[in-house]
Every structure is written in C-alpha cells, then in structure tokens.
Amino acid sequence: MRKKTAVSLVLLGAFFMSFNALLIRLIDSATGFQILLYRALSMSALVLLVILYKRRTYFISSLKKVDVWDLLVGLFLGVAFTTYVFSIIFTSVAASLFILSTSPLIATFLAWRLLGEIPSLSAIVAMILSLIGVFIMVYEGLVLEKNLGYFLALISALAFASMLVATRGSKKADILTGTFLGGLISGLFGLLGAIVFSSGIIVSGYDILISFVMGAFAIGLGITLVTSAAPFVPPSEVSVLVLLESFLGPVWVWLLLGESLTKNEFIGGFLIFFSVVLLAYKSQKIKS
C-alpha cells in the first residue's frame, strides 16, 4: 500500500472513531461493562467480515496463522478499548480525548526504545510539554475527584501507542487478526464485568442499538481502517493523524449535548495539542 493511501485511510478511520464519545454519552442506562460487551459483538463481526473478504479465506485458516504479533495487538487494543470507555464515563469527553492525544509522544518514545527510531529534539520537547499538560489536568482531577477517569485515559493512550508500535514491528501487510482479537478481549472484559459488577447482561433495546452502531461503525470500521494502514506509516505519524478523533470528538459532544471544558482542561489540552502539532510540523519539515 502506498503511504499516501495509508494516510488517507487513517484519517478516515479517525473520523469514524470521533463519534465514539458521543455515542457513549447517548447511552441511557447501560453500564460501562455492558457497553463493552455489546460493542464488541458488532465490532468483532465487522472485522471478521473484512478479514474473510480481504484474505479470501476461511475463519479457521486465519486463526491457525495467529502469532505473537497478533496476540500483542489484540491485548493492547483490548486494554485500550476497555479503559477508553470508562475514561469517558468517569470524566469529560474533552479531558479524556486530550489525554489520549499523548499517544503520538508515547509511540515516538516506544518506537525509539524498541524499534531503534531515534526521536528528534523536537520530539523530546513535545514529550515534555505534553507531560506538563497532562499534569495540569490530572492535578485538577485530584481536586474534583476525576483522577480515575484521567488515569484510565492515560492507560488507554499507552495501550494504543503500544499497539501502533507492535503493528509497525510486525512488518505484516495487515494486522486485522489482532484487531479482531482486541474486540474479543474487550468483549470478554465486558461480559465478566457485567456479570460480577453489574446487574447482568440485560439492557434496553435502545442501548443495544447504540452499542451496536458504536461497535460496527464508530470503532469497528474506524479501527479496521487505522490498523490496515498502520504497517505502512511510522507509529508516531499514525498516532498524530488519529488525533483527528481528539479534535472532532469534543466538537460533536459540545454541538449536540452542550458538554463544555473546565479552565484547567482547556489549558492542559492546549499544551498537549501544541506539543503534538510541534512534533508533526517538525517531522514534515525534516522530510521536505
């Protein structure tokens, strides 16, 4: 796949993913675990259909070819999916997505340590700025008792960045099997959590519909496009492109539901986005 095509697919995937937070906010009464369960069902079904169509093979044949890279991608995605949902539940959409936007910097650091891609001075500066921004937001979270949501958003950012590095390191044409496994893992978390911590798996038809739409299109189609293109673009660049989700996500929620930002969330978020834009600008300038 040409890099230009891969970049377009990542941006399109990020556009679909930007509706996740809005759909989570539209849930009526389902718990986070129940959302995970039903979202995973439709997501896994869609990814499986894409695998069968793209590879022209049977499902069992694909499972026989599962390797350590698929397992790593699946595990990282499973953690990222799970912590993302609960970060949105426990704090504001904007705060979660701003913190998730540190994933390019985390991916840059991991790619340097694990794949030998040495970060530039601008990348190091960007990492420091983003950490300051996260600290400002987390400090407010300690005061407003939203620190759990912030912590989960950080875990999600770390897991997503790790997935991108694993995808790049696998050198595979696609990592769709790992994406499928990620859906299954998050669904398993949801099933166990719903049974142990919630009132079971029974929810309203409305919540099931929203969860299915979320799983099939907002996350399923979105993450399928991203992971299909990720092997052809450096991890740091993919995670920068995916920040389209972080820009659009709070916009949809603000326009349709009126959810706003606190002062510290705005300041911290500005620092994080500034650091990411700095990294993206310097990377493009070096290439030109």
PDB file of C-alpha atoms in Angstrom:
ATOM      1  CA  MET A   1       0.000   0.000   0.000  1.00  0.00           C
ATOM      2  CA  ARG A   2       1.292   3.481  -0.881  1.00  0.00           C
ATOM      3  CA  LYS A   3       1.903   5.780   2.056  1.00  0.00           C
ATOM      4  CA  LYS A   4      -0.449   8.427   0.637  1.00  0.00           C
ATOM      5  CA  THR A   5      -3.280   5.888   0.526  1.00  0.00           C
ATOM      6  CA  ALA A   6      -2.444   4.657   4.022  1.00  0.00           C
ATOM      7  CA  VAL A   7      -2.569   8.216   5.406  1.00  0.00           C
ATOM      8  CA  SER A   8      -5.999   8.752   3.824  1.00  0.00           C
ATOM      9  CA  LEU A   9      -7.301   5.523   5.380  1.00  0.00           C
ATOM     10  CA  VAL A  10      -6.003   6.507   8.828  1.00  0.00           C
ATOM     11  CA  LEU A  11      -7.732   9.899   8.616  1.00  0.00           C
ATOM     12  CA  LEU A  12     -10.998   8.291   7.501  1.00  0.00           C
ATOM     13  CA  GLY A  13     -10.729   5.791  10.354  1.00  0.00           C
ATOM     14  CA  ALA A  14     -10.128   8.601  12.847  1.00  0.00           C
ATOM     15  CA  PHE A  15     -13.224  10.396  11.518  1.00  0.00           C
ATOM     16  CA  PHE A  16     -15.412   7.360  12.248  1.00  0.00           C
ATOM     17  CA  MET A  17     -13.779   6.915  15.669  1.00  0.00           C
ATOM     18  CA  SER A  18     -14.537  10.526  16.615  1.00  0.00           C
ATOM     19  CA  PHE A  19     -18.215   9.576  17.128  1.00  0.00           C
ATOM     20  CA  ASN A  20     -17.383   7.085  19.911  1.00  0.00           C
ATOM     21  CA  ALA A  21     -17.578   9.547  22.779  1.00  0.00           C
ATOM     22  CA  LEU A  22     -20.872  10.999  21.555  1.00  0.00           C
ATOM     23  CA  LEU A  23     -22.419   7.539  21.272  1.00  0.00           C
ATOM     24  CA  ILE A  24     -21.231   6.639  24.789  1.00  0.00           C
ATOM     25  CA  ARG A  25     -22.893   9.820  26.080  1.00  0.00           C
ATOM     26  CA  LEU A  26     -26.131   8.830  24.294  1.00  0.00           C
ATOM     27  CA  ILE A  27     -26.341   5.551  26.226  1.00  0.00           C
ATOM     28  CA  ASP A  28     -29.366   5.603  28.510  1.00  0.00           C
ATOM     29  CA  SER A  29     -28.734   3.181  31.377  1.00  0.00           C
ATOM     30  CA  ALA A  30     -26.218   0.501  30.298  1.00  0.00           C
ATOM     31  CA  THR A  31     -23.048   0.279  32.407  1.00  0.00           C
ATOM     32  CA  GLY A  32     -19.528   0.507  31.007  1.00  0.00           C
ATOM     33  CA  PHE A  33     -19.167  -3.283  31.070  1.00  0.00           C
ATOM     34  CA  GLN A  34     -22.441  -3.788  29.219  1.00  0.00           C
ATOM     35  CA  ILE A  35     -21.406  -1.236  26.605  1.00  0.00           C
ATOM     36  CA  LEU A  36     -18.117  -3.092  26.133  1.00  0.00           C
ATOM     37  CA  LEU A  37     -19.910  -6.399  25.667  1.00  0.00           C
ATOM     38  CA  TYR A  38     -22.424  -5.331  23.028  1.00  0.00           C
ATOM     39  CA  ARG A  39     -19.994  -3.005  21.266  1.00  0.00           C
ATOM     40  CA  ALA A  40     -17.519  -5.864  20.958  1.00  0.00           C
ATOM     41  CA  LEU A  41     -20.110  -8.149  19.355  1.00  0.00           C
ATOM     42  CA  SER A  42     -20.780  -5.884  16.391  1.00  0.00           C
ATOM     43  CA  MET A  43     -17.160  -4.753  16.127  1.00  0.00           C
ATOM     44  CA  SER A  44     -15.800  -8.305  16.035  1.00  0.00           C
ATOM     45  CA  ALA A  45     -18.428  -9.315  13.471  1.00  0.00           C
ATOM     46  CA  LEU A  46     -17.494  -6.429  11.162  1.00  0.00           C
ATOM     47  CA  VAL A  47     -13.732  -7.033  11.457  1.00  0.00           C
ATOM     48  CA  LEU A  48     -14.279 -10.745  10.784  1.00  0.00           C
ATOM     49  CA  LEU A  49     -16.217  -9.955   7.600  1.00  0.00           C
ATOM     50  CA  VAL A  50     -13.393  -7.677   6.449  1.00  0.00           C
ATOM     51  CA  ILE A  51     -10.827 -10.426   7.145  1.00  0.00           C
ATOM     52  CA  LEU A  52     -12.787 -13.032   5.197  1.00  0.00           C
ATOM     53  CA  TYR A  53     -13.361 -10.666   2.270  1.00  0.00           C
ATOM     54  CA  LYS A  54      -9.814  -9.320   2.094  1.00  0.00           C
ATOM     55  CA  ARG A  55      -7.987 -12.599   2.548  1.00  0.00           C
ATOM     56  CA  ARG A  56     -10.439 -14.803   0.665  1.00  0.00           C
ATOM     57  CA  THR A  57     -10.012 -17.476   3.284  1.00  0.00           C
ATOM     58  CA  TYR A  58     -11.964 -19.297   5.978  1.00  0.00           C
ATOM     59  CA  PHE A  59     -12.059 -18.112   9.583  1.00  0.00           C
ATOM     60  CA  ILE A  60     -10.320 -21.239  10.915  1.00  0.00           C
ATOM     61  CA  SER A  61      -7.459 -20.734   8.453  1.00  0.00           C
ATOM     62  CA  SER A  62      -6.894 -17.210   9.772  1.00  0.00           C
ATOM     63  CA  LEU A  63      -6.913 -18.409  13.370  1.00  0.00           C
ATOM     64  CA  LYS A  64      -4.255 -21.013  12.579  1.00  0.00           C
ATOM     65  CA  LYS A  65      -1.925 -18.221  11.483  1.00  0.00           C
ATOM     66  CA  VAL A  66      -2.197 -16.235  14.713  1.00  0.00           C
ATOM     67  CA  ASP A  67       1.268 -15.324  16.010  1.00  0.00           C
ATOM     68  CA  VAL A  68       2.759 -13.328  18.859  1.00  0.00           C
ATOM     69  CA  TRP A  69       2.239 -10.034  16.996  1.00  0.00           C
ATOM     70  CA  ASP A  70      -1.481 -10.701  16.619  1.00  0.00           C
ATOM     71  CA  LEU A  71      -1.707 -11.539  20.313  1.00  0.00           C
ATOM     72  CA  LEU A  72       0.150  -8.375  21.304  1.00  0.00           C
ATOM     73  CA  VAL A  73      -2.015  -6.154  19.109  1.00  0.00           C
ATOM     74  CA  GLY A  74      -5.141  -7.876  20.449  1.00  0.00           C
ATOM     75  CA  LEU A  75      -4.076  -7.437  24.067  1.00  0.00           C
ATOM     76  CA  PHE A  76      -3.125  -3.777  23.639  1.00  0.00           C
ATOM     77  CA  LEU A  77      -6.338  -2.992  21.766  1.00  0.00           C
ATOM     78  CA  GLY A  78      -8.425  -4.862  24.341  1.00  0.00           C
ATOM     79  CA  VAL A  79      -6.939  -2.740  27.123  1.00  0.00           C
ATOM     80  CA  ALA A  80      -7.258   0.466  25.067  1.00  0.00           C
ATOM     81  CA  PHE A  81     -10.920  -0.196  24.219  1.00  0.00           C
ATOM     82  CA  THR A  82     -11.815  -1.008  27.816  1.00  0.00           C
ATOM     83  CA  THR A  83     -10.073   1.906  29.512  1.00  0.00           C
ATOM     84  CA  TYR A  84     -11.347   4.335  26.851  1.00  0.00           C
ATOM     85  CA  VAL A  85     -14.993   3.585  27.608  1.00  0.00           C
ATOM     86  CA  PHE A  86     -14.565   4.040  31.355  1.00  0.00           C
ATOM     87  CA  SER A  87     -12.451   7.189  30.981  1.00  0.00           C
ATOM     88  CA  ILE A  88     -15.347   8.784  29.067  1.00  0.00           C
ATOM     89  CA  ILE A  89     -17.766   7.660  31.779  1.00  0.00           C
ATOM     90  CA  PHE A  90     -15.679   8.986  34.686  1.00  0.00           C
ATOM     91  CA  THR A  91     -14.617  12.349  33.257  1.00  0.00           C
ATOM     92  CA  SER A  92     -15.416  14.799  30.461  1.00  0.00           C
ATOM     93  CA  VAL A  93     -15.098  13.811  26.803  1.00  0.00           C
ATOM     94  CA  ALA A  94     -12.671  16.641  26.120  1.00  0.00           C
ATOM     95  CA  ALA A  95     -10.398  15.719  29.040  1.00  0.00           C
ATOM     96  CA  SER A  96     -10.269  12.064  28.002  1.00  0.00           C
ATOM     97  CA  LEU A  97      -9.539  12.850  24.366  1.00  0.00           C
ATOM     98  CA  PHE A  98      -6.943  15.474  25.244  1.00  0.00           C
ATOM     99  CA  ILE A  99      -5.081  12.968  27.405  1.00  0.00           C
ATOM    100  CA  LEU A 100      -5.440  10.305  24.700  1.00  0.00           C
ATOM    101  CA  SER A 101      -3.713  12.734  22.354  1.00  0.00           C
ATOM    102  CA  THR A 102      -0.435  11.994  24.148  1.00  0.00           C
ATOM    103  CA  SER A 103      -0.317   8.700  22.224  1.00  0.00           C
ATOM    104  CA  PRO A 104       1.917  10.158  19.433  1.00  0.00           C
ATOM    105  CA  LEU A 105       4.529  11.090  22.002  1.00  0.00           C
ATOM    106  CA  ILE A 106       4.293   7.742  23.750  1.00  0.00           C
ATOM    107  CA  ALA A 107       4.548   5.980  20.378  1.00  0.00           C
ATOM    108  CA  THR A 108       7.615   8.053  19.494  1.00  0.00           C
ATOM    109  CA  PHE A 109       9.311   7.068  22.747  1.00  0.00           C
ATOM    110  CA  LEU A 110       8.431   3.372  22.408  1.00  0.00           C
ATOM    111  CA  ALA A 111       9.495   3.274  18.755  1.00  0.00           C
ATOM    112  CA  TRP A 112      12.834   4.753  19.800  1.00  0.00           C
ATOM    113  CA  ARG A 113      13.412   2.243  22.580  1.00  0.00           C
ATOM    114  CA  LEU A 114      12.009  -0.855  20.851  1.00  0.00           C
ATOM    115  CA  LEU A 115      12.429  -0.263  17.110  1.00  0.00           C
ATOM    116  CA  GLY A 116      15.511   1.949  17.116  1.00  0.00           C
ATOM    117  CA  GLU A 117      13.749   5.002  15.641  1.00  0.00           C
ATOM    118  CA  ILE A 118      15.681   7.784  17.391  1.00  0.00           C
ATOM    119  CA  PRO A 119      13.475  10.767  18.366  1.00  0.00           C
ATOM    120  CA  SER A 120      14.477  14.287  17.346  1.00  0.00           C
ATOM    121  CA  LEU A 121      14.997  17.191  19.726  1.00  0.00           C
ATOM    122  CA  SER A 122      11.542  18.486  18.789  1.00  0.00           C
ATOM    123  CA  ALA A 123      10.032  15.128  19.794  1.00  0.00           C
ATOM    124  CA  ILE A 124      11.700  15.331  23.201  1.00  0.00           C
ATOM    125  CA  VAL A 125      10.453  18.916  23.701  1.00  0.00           C
ATOM    126  CA  ALA A 126       6.973  17.829  22.646  1.00  0.00           C
ATOM    127  CA  MET A 127       7.010  14.981  25.159  1.00  0.00           C
ATOM    128  CA  ILE A 128       7.927  17.365  27.985  1.00  0.00           C
ATOM    129  CA  LEU A 129       5.193  19.852  27.027  1.00  0.00           C
ATOM    130  CA  SER A 130       2.565  17.146  26.799  1.00  0.00           C
ATOM    131  CA  LEU A 131       3.524  15.777  30.213  1.00  0.00           C
ATOM    132  CA  ILE A 132       3.121  19.263  31.704  1.00  0.00           C
ATOM    133  CA  GLY A 133      -0.312  19.499  30.089  1.00  0.00           C
ATOM    134  CA  VAL A 134      -1.346  16.121  31.466  1.00  0.00           C
ATOM    135  CA  PHE A 135      -0.080  17.107  34.924  1.00  0.00           C
ATOM    136  CA  ILE A 136      -2.257  20.242  34.903  1.00  0.00           C
ATOM    137  CA  MET A 137      -5.326  18.185  34.021  1.00  0.00           C
ATOM    138  CA  VAL A 138      -4.549  15.380  36.455  1.00  0.00           C
ATOM    139  CA  TYR A 139      -3.933  17.894  39.249  1.00  0.00           C
ATOM    140  CA  GLU A 140      -7.424  19.284  38.699  1.00  0.00           C
ATOM    141  CA  GLY A 141      -8.730  15.737  38.665  1.00  0.00           C
ATOM    142  CA  LEU A 142      -7.322  15.169  42.141  1.00  0.00           C
ATOM    143  CA  VAL A 143      -9.276  18.192  43.350  1.00  0.00           C
ATOM    144  CA  LEU A 144     -12.502  17.351  41.513  1.00  0.00           C
ATOM    145  CA  GLU A 145     -12.189  13.606  42.158  1.00  0.00           C
ATOM    146  CA  LYS A 146     -11.975  12.849  38.441  1.00  0.00           C
ATOM    147  CA  ASN A 147      -8.496  11.358  38.692  1.00  0.00           C
ATOM    148  CA  LEU A 148      -9.765   7.837  37.913  1.00  0.00           C
ATOM    149  CA  GLY A 149     -11.039   8.973  34.521  1.00  0.00           C
ATOM    150  CA  TYR A 150      -7.748  10.733  33.780  1.00  0.00           C
ATOM    151  CA  PHE A 151      -5.728   7.683  34.838  1.00  0.00           C
ATOM    152  CA  LEU A 152      -7.796   5.395  32.595  1.00  0.00           C
ATOM    153  CA  ALA A 153      -7.330   7.798  29.673  1.00  0.00           C
ATOM    154  CA  LEU A 154      -3.553   7.636  30.199  1.00  0.00           C
ATOM    155  CA  ILE A 155      -3.644   3.835  30.226  1.00  0.00           C
ATOM    156  CA  SER A 156      -5.680   3.893  27.016  1.00  0.00           C
ATOM    157  CA  ALA A 157      -3.158   6.223  25.367  1.00  0.00           C
ATOM    158  CA  LEU A 158      -0.273   3.952  26.419  1.00  0.00           C
ATOM    159  CA  ALA A 159      -2.045   0.836  25.154  1.00  0.00           C
ATOM    160  CA  PHE A 160      -2.962   2.448  21.820  1.00  0.00           C
ATOM    161  CA  ALA A 161       0.613   3.670  21.282  1.00  0.00           C
ATOM    162  CA  SER A 162       1.926   0.196  22.126  1.00  0.00           C
ATOM    163  CA  MET A 163      -0.464  -1.295  19.567  1.00  0.00           C
ATOM    164  CA  LEU A 164       0.876   1.026  16.858  1.00  0.00           C
ATOM    165  CA  VAL A 165       4.476   0.103  17.664  1.00  0.00           C
ATOM    166  CA  ALA A 166       3.617  -3.614  17.650  1.00  0.00           C
ATOM    167  CA  THR A 167       1.844  -3.170  14.308  1.00  0.00           C
ATOM    168  CA  ARG A 168       4.891  -1.463  12.838  1.00  0.00           C
ATOM    169  CA  GLY A 169       7.254  -4.034  14.318  1.00  0.00           C
ATOM    170  CA  SER A 170       5.254  -6.966  12.935  1.00  0.00           C
ATOM    171  CA  LYS A 171       6.093  -5.967   9.321  1.00  0.00           C
ATOM    172  CA  LYS A 172       2.790  -7.558   8.241  1.00  0.00           C
ATOM    173  CA  ALA A 173       0.635  -6.425   5.342  1.00  0.00           C
ATOM    174  CA  ASP A 174      -2.232  -6.108   7.815  1.00  0.00           C
ATOM    175  CA  ILE A 175      -2.877  -6.839  11.466  1.00  0.00           C
ATOM    176  CA  LEU A 176      -6.632  -7.426  11.207  1.00  0.00           C
ATOM    177  CA  THR A 177      -6.486 -10.687  13.135  1.00  0.00           C
ATOM    178  CA  GLY A 178      -5.042  -8.788  16.082  1.00  0.00           C
ATOM    179  CA  THR A 179      -7.798  -6.203  15.707  1.00  0.00           C
ATOM    180  CA  PHE A 180     -10.377  -8.991  15.840  1.00  0.00           C
ATOM    181  CA  LEU A 181      -8.742 -10.420  18.962  1.00  0.00           C
ATOM    182  CA  GLY A 182      -8.809  -6.954  20.559  1.00  0.00           C
ATOM    183  CA  GLY A 183     -12.561  -6.851  20.104  1.00  0.00           C
ATOM    184  CA  LEU A 184     -12.942 -10.285  21.646  1.00  0.00           C
ATOM    185  CA  ILE A 185     -10.752  -9.394  24.627  1.00  0.00           C
ATOM    186  CA  SER A 186     -12.676  -6.192  25.354  1.00  0.00           C
ATOM    187  CA  GLY A 187     -15.934  -8.132  24.973  1.00  0.00           C
ATOM    188  CA  LEU A 188     -14.693 -10.708  27.475  1.00  0.00           C
ATOM    189  CA  PHE A 189     -13.852  -7.918  29.926  1.00  0.00           C
ATOM    190  CA  GLY A 190     -17.356  -6.583  29.390  1.00  0.00           C
ATOM    191  CA  LEU A 191     -19.043  -9.961  29.898  1.00  0.00           C
ATOM    192  CA  LEU A 192     -17.166 -10.775  33.097  1.00  0.00           C
ATOM    193  CA  GLY A 193     -17.628  -7.257  34.460  1.00  0.00           C
ATOM    194  CA  ALA A 194     -21.348  -7.213  33.656  1.00  0.00           C
ATOM    195  CA  ILE A 195     -21.855 -10.495  35.494  1.00  0.00           C
ATOM    196  CA  VAL A 196     -19.708  -9.656  38.518  1.00  0.00           C
ATOM    197  CA  PHE A 197     -20.143  -5.879  38.957  1.00  0.00           C
ATOM    198  CA  SER A 198     -23.351  -5.028  37.085  1.00  0.00           C
ATOM    199  CA  SER A 199     -26.879  -6.406  37.090  1.00  0.00           C
ATOM    200  CA  GLY A 200     -26.126  -8.869  34.288  1.00  0.00           C
ATOM    201  CA  ILE A 201     -26.167  -8.531  30.521  1.00  0.00           C
ATOM    202  CA  ILE A 202     -29.798  -7.486  30.036  1.00  0.00           C
ATOM    203  CA  VAL A 203     -30.122  -3.890  28.797  1.00  0.00           C
ATOM    204  CA  SER A 204     -32.706  -1.917  26.843  1.00  0.00           C
ATOM    205  CA  GLY A 205     -33.105  -2.324  23.087  1.00  0.00           C
ATOM    206  CA  TYR A 206     -32.117   1.338  22.664  1.00  0.00           C
ATOM    207  CA  ASP A 207     -28.789   0.848  24.469  1.00  0.00           C
ATOM    208  CA  ILE A 208     -28.073  -2.312  22.485  1.00  0.00           C
ATOM    209  CA  LEU A 209     -28.716  -0.424  19.232  1.00  0.00           C
ATOM    210  CA  ILE A 210     -26.388   2.442  20.223  1.00  0.00           C
ATOM    211  CA  SER A 211     -23.714  -0.058  21.306  1.00  0.00           C
ATOM    212  CA  PHE A 212     -24.021  -1.994  18.037  1.00  0.00           C
ATOM    213  CA  VAL A 213     -23.692   1.200  15.971  1.00  0.00           C
ATOM    214  CA  MET A 214     -20.698   2.167  18.084  1.00  0.00           C
ATOM    215  CA  GLY A 215     -19.064  -1.222  17.642  1.00  0.00           C
ATOM    216  CA  ALA A 216     -19.705  -1.685  13.932  1.00  0.00           C
ATOM    217  CA  PHE A 217     -19.036   1.795  12.623  1.00  0.00           C
ATOM    218  CA  ALA A 218     -17.505   4.195  15.155  1.00  0.00           C
ATOM    219  CA  ILE A 219     -14.928   1.732  16.499  1.00  0.00           C
ATOM    220  CA  GLY A 220     -15.114  -1.322  14.212  1.00  0.00           C
ATOM    221  CA  LEU A 221     -14.824   0.385  10.843  1.00  0.00           C
ATOM    222  CA  GLY A 222     -12.616   3.115  12.284  1.00  0.00           C
ATOM    223  CA  ILE A 223     -10.024   0.884  13.918  1.00  0.00           C
ATOM    224  CA  THR A 224     -10.078  -1.517  10.945  1.00  0.00           C
ATOM    225  CA  LEU A 225      -9.083   1.309   8.612  1.00  0.00           C
ATOM    226  CA  VAL A 226      -6.385   2.508  11.020  1.00  0.00           C
ATOM    227  CA  THR A 227      -4.813  -0.897  11.661  1.00  0.00           C
ATOM    228  CA  SER A 228      -4.993  -1.827   7.966  1.00  0.00           C
ATOM    229  CA  ALA A 229      -2.916   1.218   7.090  1.00  0.00           C
ATOM    230  CA  ALA A 230      -0.678   1.358  10.199  1.00  0.00           C
ATOM    231  CA  PRO A 231       2.061  -1.005   8.925  1.00  0.00           C
ATOM    232  CA  PHE A 232       2.810   1.460   6.103  1.00  0.00           C
ATOM    233  CA  VAL A 233       3.199   4.595   8.234  1.00  0.00           C
ATOM    234  CA  PRO A 234       5.586   5.218  11.190  1.00  0.00           C
ATOM    235  CA  PRO A 235       3.832   4.813  14.593  1.00  0.00           C
ATOM    236  CA  SER A 236       4.377   8.437  15.612  1.00  0.00           C
ATOM    237  CA  GLU A 237       2.805   9.676  12.370  1.00  0.00           C
ATOM    238  CA  VAL A 238      -0.185   7.336  12.636  1.00  0.00           C
ATOM    239  CA  SER A 239      -0.936   8.472  16.147  1.00  0.00           C
ATOM    240  CA  VAL A 240      -0.683  12.126  15.068  1.00  0.00           C
ATOM    241  CA  LEU A 241      -3.155  11.515  12.233  1.00  0.00           C
ATOM    242  CA  VAL A 242      -5.521   9.704  14.599  1.00  0.00           C
ATOM    243  CA  LEU A 243      -5.671  12.921  16.654  1.00  0.00           C
ATOM    244  CA  LEU A 244      -8.421  13.972  14.253  1.00  0.00           C
ATOM    245  CA  GLU A 245     -10.579  11.952  16.674  1.00  0.00           C
ATOM    246  CA  SER A 246      -9.427  14.102  19.587  1.00  0.00           C
ATOM    247  CA  PHE A 247     -10.278  17.290  17.699  1.00  0.00           C
ATOM    248  CA  LEU A 248     -13.707  16.189  16.466  1.00  0.00           C
ATOM    249  CA  GLY A 249     -14.861  14.120  19.467  1.00  0.00           C
ATOM    250  CA  PRO A 250     -15.435  17.061  21.863  1.00  0.00           C
ATOM    251  CA  VAL A 251     -16.949  19.077  18.991  1.00  0.00           C
ATOM    252  CA  TRP A 252     -19.750  16.538  18.398  1.00  0.00           C
ATOM    253  CA  VAL A 253     -20.485  16.355  22.136  1.00  0.00           C
ATOM    254  CA  TRP A 254     -20.420  20.142  22.509  1.00  0.00           C
ATOM    255  CA  LEU A 255     -22.652  20.766  19.488  1.00  0.00           C
ATOM    256  CA  LEU A 256     -25.232  18.097  20.298  1.00  0.00           C
ATOM    257  CA  LEU A 257     -25.087  17.767  24.103  1.00  0.00           C
ATOM    258  CA  GLY A 258     -23.561  21.049  25.305  1.00  0.00           C
ATOM    259  CA  GLU A 259     -20.703  19.479  27.313  1.00  0.00           C
ATOM    260  CA  SER A 260     -18.011  22.115  27.915  1.00  0.00           C
ATOM    261  CA  LEU A 261     -14.424  22.334  29.216  1.00  0.00           C
ATOM    262  CA  THR A 262     -13.076  23.473  32.570  1.00  0.00           C
ATOM    263  CA  LYS A 263     -10.294  26.062  32.642  1.00  0.00           C
ATOM    264  CA  ASN A 264      -7.567  23.555  33.554  1.00  0.00           C
ATOM    265  CA  GLU A 265      -8.807  21.076  30.961  1.00  0.00           C
ATOM    266  CA  PHE A 266      -8.545  23.800  28.330  1.00  0.00           C
ATOM    267  CA  ILE A 267      -5.023  24.860  29.404  1.00  0.00           C
ATOM    268  CA  GLY A 268      -3.754  21.299  29.700  1.00  0.00           C
ATOM    269  CA  GLY A 269      -5.393  20.293  26.451  1.00  0.00           C
ATOM    270  CA  PHE A 270      -3.868  23.297  24.652  1.00  0.00           C
ATOM    271  CA  LEU A 271      -0.375  22.318  25.816  1.00  0.00           C
ATOM    272  CA  ILE A 272      -0.892  18.728  24.694  1.00  0.00           C
ATOM    273  CA  PHE A 273      -2.158  19.734  21.257  1.00  0.00           C
ATOM    274  CA  PHE A 274       0.601  22.329  20.865  1.00  0.00           C
ATOM    275  CA  SER A 275       3.222  19.681  21.603  1.00  0.00           C
ATOM    276  CA  VAL A 276       1.680  17.284  19.086  1.00  0.00           C
ATOM    277  CA  VAL A 277       1.399  19.962  16.371  1.00  0.00           C
ATOM    278  CA  LEU A 278       5.036  20.882  17.041  1.00  0.00           C
ATOM    279  CA  LEU A 279       6.081  17.275  16.565  1.00  0.00           C
ATOM    280  CA  ALA A 280       4.024  16.894  13.382  1.00  0.00           C
ATOM    281  CA  TYR A 281       5.311  20.176  11.905  1.00  0.00           C
ATOM    282  CA  LYS A 282       8.955  19.390  12.598  1.00  0.00           C
ATOM    283  CA  SER A 283       8.579  15.886  11.144  1.00  0.00           C
ATOM    284  CA  GLN A 284       7.093  17.224   7.918  1.00  0.00           C
ATOM    285  CA  LYS A 285       9.724  19.979   7.683  1.00  0.00           C
ATOM    286  CA  ILE A 286      12.555  17.466   8.000  1.00  0.00           C
ATOM    287  CA  LYS A 287      11.034  15.272   5.283  1.00  0.00           C
ATOM    288  CA  SER A 288      10.625  18.178   2.891  1.00  0.00           C
TER     289      SER A 288
END
